[in-house]
mmCIF file with all atom_site columns, C-alpha atoms in Angstrom:
data_model
loop_
_atom_site.group_PDB
_atom_site.id
_atom_site.type_symbol
_atom_site.label_atom_id
_atom_site.label_alt_id
_atom_site.label_comp_id
_atom_site.label_asym_id
_atom_site.label_entity_id
_atom_site.label_seq_id
_atom_site.pdbx_PDB_ins_code
_atom_site.Cartn_x
_atom_site.Cartn_y
_atom_site.Cartn_z
_atom_site.occupancy
_atom_site.B_iso_or_equiv
_atom_site.pdbx_formal_charge
_atom_site.auth_seq_id
_atom_site.auth_comp_id
_atom_site.auth_asym_id
_atom_site.auth_atom_id
_atom_site.pdbx_PDB_model_num
ATOM 1  C CA . UNK S 1 1  ? -0.388 0.182  -0.118  1.00 52.00 ? 1  UNK S CA 1
ATOM 2  C CA . UNK S 1 2  ? 1.377  3.593  -1.030  1.00 54.00 ? 2  UNK S CA 1
ATOM 3  C CA . UNK S 1 3  ? -0.108 5.605  1.388   1.00 55.00 ? 3  UNK S CA 1
ATOM 4  C CA . UNK S 1 4  ? 0.373  9.287  0.573   1.00 53.00 ? 4  UNK S CA 1
ATOM 5  C CA . UNK S 1 5  ? 0.367  11.853 3.119   1.00 53.00 ? 5  UNK S CA 1
ATOM 6  C CA . UNK S 1 6  ? -0.051 15.922 2.283   1.00 51.00 ? 6  UNK S CA 1
ATOM 7  C CA . UNK S 1 7  ? -0.988 18.762 3.999   1.00 49.00 ? 7  UNK S CA 1
ATOM 8  C CA . UNK S 1 8  ? -2.347 19.998 0.755   1.00 51.00 ? 8  UNK S CA 1
ATOM 9  C CA . UNK S 1 9  ? -2.974 17.318 -2.149  1.00 53.00 ? 9  UNK S CA 1
ATOM 10 C CA . UNK S 1 10 ? -1.263 19.002 -5.440  1.00 62.00 ? 10 UNK S CA 1
ATOM 11 C CA . UNK S 1 11 ? -1.871 17.768 -9.090  1.00 62.00 ? 11 UNK S CA 1
ATOM 12 C CA . UNK S 1 12 ? 2.340  18.364 -8.902  1.00 69.00 ? 12 UNK S CA 1
ATOM 13 C CA . UNK S 1 13 ? 2.363  16.061 -5.665  1.00 75.00 ? 13 UNK S CA 1
ATOM 14 C CA . UNK S 1 14 ? 0.095  13.192 -6.797  1.00 77.00 ? 14 UNK S CA 1
ATOM 15 C CA . UNK S 1 15 ? 1.556  13.103 -10.694 1.00 78.00 ? 15 UNK S CA 1
ATOM 16 C CA . UNK S 1 16 ? 5.402  12.767 -8.851  1.00 80.00 ? 16 UNK S CA 1
ATOM 17 C CA . UNK S 1 17 ? 3.178  10.064 -6.595  1.00 80.00 ? 17 UNK S CA 1
ATOM 18 C CA . UNK S 1 18 ? 1.532  8.142  -9.478  1.00 83.00 ? 18 UNK S CA 1
ATOM 19 C CA . UNK S 1 19 ? 5.044  8.026  -11.501 1.00 86.00 ? 19 UNK S CA 1
ATOM 20 C CA . UNK S 1 20 ? 6.454  6.318  -7.951  1.00 87.00 ? 20 UNK S CA 1
ATOM 21 C CA . UNK S 1 21 ? 3.951  4.015  -8.048  1.00 86.00 ? 21 UNK S CA 1
ATOM 22 C CA . UNK S 1 22 ? 4.660  2.841  -11.772 1.00 89.00 ? 22 UNK S CA 1
ATOM 23 C CA . UNK S 1 23 ? 8.227  2.586  -10.988 1.00 92.00 ? 23 UNK S CA 1
ATOM 24 C CA . UNK S 1 24 ? 7.437  -0.545 -8.068  1.00 90.00 ? 24 UNK S CA 1
ATOM 25 C CA . UNK S 1 25 ? 7.046  -3.857 -9.161  1.00 91.00 ? 25 UNK S CA 1
ATOM 26 C CA . UNK S 1 26 ? 4.881  -5.251 -6.668  1.00 88.00 ? 26 UNK S CA 1
ATOM 27 C CA . UNK S 1 27 ? 0.908  -4.588 -6.492  1.00 87.00 ? 27 UNK S CA 1
ATOM 28 C CA . UNK S 1 28 ? 0.689  -1.237 -5.530  1.00 86.00 ? 28 UNK S CA 1
ATOM 29 C CA . UNK S 1 29 ? -2.551 0.541  -4.032  1.00 85.00 ? 29 UNK S CA 1
ATOM 30 C CA . UNK S 1 30 ? -2.669 4.040  -3.228  1.00 83.00 ? 30 UNK S CA 1
ATOM 31 C CA . UNK S 1 31 ? -4.605 6.029  -0.512  1.00 84.00 ? 31 UNK S CA 1
ATOM 32 C CA . UNK S 1 32 ? -4.626 9.687  1.002   1.00 82.00 ? 32 UNK S CA 1
ATOM 33 C CA . UNK S 1 33 ? -4.565 11.166 4.055   1.00 83.00 ? 33 UNK S CA 1
ATOM 34 C CA . UNK S 1 34 ? -4.308 14.554 4.931   1.00 81.00 ? 34 UNK S CA 1
ATOM 35 C CA . UNK S 1 35 ? -2.491 15.489 8.259   1.00 81.00 ? 35 UNK S CA 1
ATOM 36 C CA . UNK S 1 36 ? -1.417 18.993 9.917   1.00 78.00 ? 36 UNK S CA 1
ATOM 37 C CA . UNK S 1 37 ? 0.429  20.319 12.944  1.00 76.00 ? 37 UNK S CA 1
ATOM 38 C CA . UNK S 1 38 ? -0.038 23.891 11.095  1.00 74.00 ? 38 UNK S CA 1
ATOM 39 C CA . UNK S 1 39 ? -3.408 24.498 10.828  1.00 71.00 ? 39 UNK S CA 1
ATOM 40 C CA . UNK S 1 40 ? -4.132 27.917 9.028   1.00 73.00 ? 40 UNK S CA 1
ATOM 41 C CA . UNK S 1 41 ? -0.740 29.411 10.152  1.00 73.00 ? 41 UNK S CA 1
ATOM 42 C CA . UNK S 1 42 ? 3.064  29.223 9.438   1.00 74.00 ? 42 UNK S CA 1
ATOM 43 C CA . UNK S 1 43 ? 3.923  27.867 12.526  1.00 75.00 ? 43 UNK S CA 1
ATOM 44 C CA . UNK S 1 44 ? 3.730  24.413 13.913  1.00 75.00 ? 44 UNK S CA 1
ATOM 45 C CA . UNK S 1 45 ? 0.890  24.059 16.866  1.00 75.00 ? 45 UNK S CA 1
ATOM 46 C CA . UNK S 1 46 ? 2.821  20.988 17.884  1.00 78.00 ? 46 UNK S CA 1
ATOM 47 C CA . UNK S 1 47 ? -0.954 19.534 17.765  1.00 83.00 ? 47 UNK S CA 1
ATOM 48 C CA . UNK S 1 48 ? -0.754 17.039 15.114  1.00 84.00 ? 48 UNK S CA 1
ATOM 49 C CA . UNK S 1 49 ? -4.736 16.740 13.294  1.00 85.00 ? 49 UNK S CA 1
ATOM 50 C CA . UNK S 1 50 ? -5.515 14.259 10.842  1.00 88.00 ? 50 UNK S CA 1
ATOM 51 C CA . UNK S 1 51 ? -8.010 15.772 8.269   1.00 84.00 ? 51 UNK S CA 1
ATOM 52 C CA . UNK S 1 52 ? -8.629 12.643 6.344   1.00 86.00 ? 52 UNK S CA 1
ATOM 53 C CA . UNK S 1 53 ? -8.111 9.411  7.245   1.00 89.00 ? 53 UNK S CA 1
ATOM 54 C CA . UNK S 1 54 ? -7.472 6.460  5.038   1.00 89.00 ? 54 UNK S CA 1
ATOM 55 C CA . UNK S 1 55 ? -9.942 4.829  3.606   1.00 91.00 ? 55 UNK S CA 1
ATOM 56 C CA . UNK S 1 56 ? -8.538 1.487  4.212   1.00 88.00 ? 56 UNK S CA 1
ATOM 57 C CA . UNK S 1 57 ? -6.851 0.242  6.839   1.00 89.00 ? 57 UNK S CA 1
ATOM 58 C CA . UNK S 1 58 ? -3.218 -1.145 6.520   1.00 87.00 ? 58 UNK S CA 1
ATOM 59 C CA . UNK S 1 59 ? -2.984 -3.894 9.020   1.00 89.00 ? 59 UNK S CA 1
ATOM 60 C CA . UNK S 1 60 ? -1.714 -6.340 7.616   1.00 89.00 ? 60 UNK S CA 1
ATOM 61 C CA . UNK S 1 61 ? -0.093 -4.564 4.625   1.00 88.00 ? 61 UNK S CA 1
ATOM 62 C CA . UNK S 1 62 ? 3.966  -2.986 3.728   1.00 87.00 ? 62 UNK S CA 1
ATOM 63 C CA . UNK S 1 63 ? 3.547  0.658  3.881   1.00 87.00 ? 63 UNK S CA 1
ATOM 64 C CA . UNK S 1 64 ? 5.668  3.657  1.816   1.00 84.00 ? 64 UNK S CA 1
ATOM 65 C CA . UNK S 1 65 ? 4.821  6.903  3.750   1.00 83.00 ? 65 UNK S CA 1
ATOM 66 C CA . UNK S 1 66 ? 5.557  9.431  0.984   1.00 81.00 ? 66 UNK S CA 1
ATOM 67 C CA . UNK S 1 67 ? 5.450  12.877 2.841   1.00 77.00 ? 67 UNK S CA 1
ATOM 68 C CA . UNK S 1 68 ? 4.973  15.905 0.666   1.00 72.00 ? 68 UNK S CA 1
ATOM 69 C CA . UNK S 1 69 ? 6.768  18.449 2.841   1.00 72.00 ? 69 UNK S CA 1
ATOM 70 C CA . UNK S 1 70 ? 8.854  17.577 5.528   1.00 72.00 ? 70 UNK S CA 1
ATOM 71 C CA . UNK S 1 71 ? 9.776  20.238 8.314   1.00 75.00 ? 71 UNK S CA 1
ATOM 72 C CA . UNK S 1 72 ? 10.261 19.594 11.622  1.00 77.00 ? 72 UNK S CA 1
ATOM 73 C CA . UNK S 1 73 ? 9.014  15.941 11.081  1.00 80.00 ? 73 UNK S CA 1
ATOM 74 C CA . UNK S 1 74 ? 5.992  16.236 13.709  1.00 81.00 ? 74 UNK S CA 1
ATOM 75 C CA . UNK S 1 75 ? 3.685  15.194 11.708  1.00 82.00 ? 75 UNK S CA 1
ATOM 76 C CA . UNK S 1 76 ? 5.416  11.784 10.277  1.00 83.00 ? 76 UNK S CA 1
ATOM 77 C CA . UNK S 1 77 ? 6.630  10.892 13.847  1.00 86.00 ? 77 UNK S CA 1
ATOM 78 C CA . UNK S 1 78 ? 3.292  11.475 14.695  1.00 86.00 ? 78 UNK S CA 1
ATOM 79 C CA . UNK S 1 79 ? 1.752  8.694  12.374  1.00 85.00 ? 79 UNK S CA 1
ATOM 80 C CA . UNK S 1 80 ? 4.882  6.226  12.090  1.00 86.00 ? 80 UNK S CA 1
ATOM 81 C CA . UNK S 1 81 ? 3.718  5.887  15.611  1.00 87.00 ? 81 UNK S CA 1
ATOM 82 C CA . UNK S 1 82 ? 0.061  5.694  15.424  1.00 82.00 ? 82 UNK S CA 1
ATOM 83 C CA . UNK S 1 83 ? -1.110 1.498  16.287  1.00 76.00 ? 83 UNK S CA 1
#
């Protein structure tokens, strides 16, 4: 499962994700999340919020996380700690 975490899904990000998925040699499904610790601010609040969760469960799947922007790494760290 190729899971995309993005604060804002952009056309460029989606096209890059599709290019990546085409080059993976095993069956791939793609799912998107919208996750942010910024809200409407330019500075992180430190609190990670999930605006859009995954449509499918990740249980029993190998997951490749693709992040569109890594600033502090707080959001990625939070997602990796989820059960």
